[in-house]
Amino acid sequence: MMTKKEKGSKSAKMLYRPIGLASSILSGVIAGIVFKKVWEKVSHSDGAPKALKSEFGLGQVLVAAAVQGAIYAGVKALVDRGGARLFQRATGEWPGD
């Protein structure tokens, strides 16, 4: 038997889905911008090494990918957490529980 809290949490999750999708897109865009700026500062070059560009070594490509992944994960966590807090303030329910 479901309690009121469980029913509310299920509806909160459903209501949060469009917000979660939008925040994922937003975090990807923000992370891309942040990565580009960080890479330009660190490497003093215009673009990050791409896996299919022959002028970059495997080590360079892997470092760029690791930095990009770390930035994306951090930005996504910040945006997701912020979106969940805003949702909780608006509805009184936490969307992830």
CSV table of C-alpha atoms in Angstrom, one decimal:
chain,number,residue,atom,x,y,z
A,1,MET,CA,0.0,0.0,0.0
A,2,MET,CA,1.3,3.4,-1.0
A,3,THR,CA,1.5,6.3,1.5
A,4,LYS,CA,0.7,9.9,0.6
A,5,LYS,CA,4.5,10.6,0.5
A,6,GLU,CA,5.2,7.9,-2.0
A,7,LYS,CA,2.3,9.0,-4.2
A,8,GLY,CA,3.6,12.6,-4.1
A,9,SER,CA,7.1,11.5,-4.8
A,10,LYS,CA,6.0,9.6,-7.9
A,11,SER,CA,4.0,12.6,-9.2
A,12,ALA,CA,6.9,14.9,-8.4
A,13,LYS,CA,9.2,12.7,-10.5
A,14,MET,CA,6.8,12.8,-13.4
A,15,LEU,CA,6.4,16.6,-13.1
A,16,TYR,CA,10.1,17.1,-12.9
A,17,ARG,CA,10.9,15.1,-16.1
A,18,PRO,CA,10.6,18.0,-18.5
A,19,ILE,CA,12.6,20.2,-16.1
A,20,GLY,CA,15.3,17.5,-15.9
A,21,LEU,CA,15.5,17.2,-19.6
A,22,ALA,CA,15.8,21.0,-20.1
A,23,SER,CA,18.5,21.1,-17.4
A,24,SER,CA,20.4,18.3,-19.1
A,25,ILE,CA,20.5,20.3,-22.3
A,26,LEU,CA,21.4,23.5,-20.5
A,27,SER,CA,24.2,21.8,-18.5
A,28,GLY,CA,25.7,20.3,-21.8
A,29,VAL,CA,25.7,23.8,-23.4
A,30,ILE,CA,27.3,25.4,-20.3
A,31,ALA,CA,29.8,22.6,-19.9
A,32,GLY,CA,30.9,23.0,-23.5
A,33,ILE,CA,31.5,26.7,-23.1
A,34,VAL,CA,33.4,26.2,-19.8
A,35,PHE,CA,35.5,23.4,-21.3
A,36,LYS,CA,36.4,25.5,-24.3
A,37,LYS,CA,37.5,28.4,-22.1
A,38,VAL,CA,39.5,26.2,-19.7
A,39,TRP,CA,41.2,24.4,-22.6
A,40,GLU,CA,42.2,27.6,-24.3
A,41,LYS,CA,43.7,28.9,-21.0
A,42,VAL,CA,45.5,25.7,-20.2
A,43,SER,CA,46.8,24.8,-23.7
A,44,HIS,CA,47.1,28.2,-25.3
A,45,SER,CA,45.5,26.8,-28.4
A,46,ASP,CA,42.2,27.5,-30.1
A,47,GLY,CA,40.7,24.0,-30.0
A,48,ALA,CA,40.8,20.8,-28.0
A,49,PRO,CA,42.4,17.7,-29.6
A,50,LYS,CA,39.8,15.6,-31.4
A,51,ALA,CA,40.1,11.8,-31.6
A,52,LEU,CA,40.0,11.7,-35.4
A,53,LYS,CA,42.5,14.5,-36.0
A,54,SER,CA,45.9,12.9,-36.9
A,55,GLU,CA,48.0,15.8,-35.7
A,56,PHE,CA,47.2,15.0,-32.0
A,57,GLY,CA,48.7,12.2,-30.0
A,58,LEU,CA,46.6,9.7,-28.1
A,59,GLY,CA,47.8,11.2,-24.8
A,60,GLN,CA,46.6,14.6,-25.8
A,61,VAL,CA,43.2,13.3,-26.9
A,62,LEU,CA,42.8,11.3,-23.7
A,63,VAL,CA,43.7,14.3,-21.4
A,64,ALA,CA,41.3,16.5,-23.3
A,65,ALA,CA,38.5,13.9,-23.0
A,66,ALA,CA,39.1,13.4,-19.3
A,67,VAL,CA,39.1,17.2,-18.6
A,68,GLN,CA,35.9,17.6,-20.7
A,69,GLY,CA,34.2,14.7,-18.9
A,70,ALA,CA,35.1,16.1,-15.4
A,71,ILE,CA,33.8,19.5,-16.3
A,72,TYR,CA,30.6,18.1,-17.8
A,73,ALA,CA,30.0,16.0,-14.7
A,74,GLY,CA,30.6,18.9,-12.3
A,75,VAL,CA,28.4,21.3,-14.3
A,76,LYS,CA,25.6,18.7,-14.7
A,77,ALA,CA,25.6,18.0,-10.9
A,78,LEU,CA,25.4,21.8,-10.2
A,79,VAL,CA,22.6,22.4,-12.7
A,80,ASP,CA,20.6,19.2,-11.6
A,81,ARG,CA,20.9,20.1,-8.0
A,82,GLY,CA,19.9,23.7,-8.6
A,83,GLY,CA,16.9,22.6,-10.7
A,84,ALA,CA,15.8,20.1,-8.0
A,85,ARG,CA,16.0,22.8,-5.3
A,86,LEU,CA,13.9,25.2,-7.4
A,87,PHE,CA,11.4,22.5,-8.0
A,88,GLN,CA,11.2,21.8,-4.3
A,89,ARG,CA,10.7,25.4,-3.5
A,90,ALA,CA,7.9,25.6,-6.0
A,91,THR,CA,6.1,22.3,-5.2
A,92,GLY,CA,7.3,21.4,-1.7
A,93,GLU,CA,8.5,18.0,-2.9
A,94,TRP,CA,12.0,16.8,-3.8
A,95,PRO,CA,11.9,15.3,-7.3
A,96,GLY,CA,14.6,12.6,-6.7
A,97,ASP,CA,13.4,10.7,-3.7
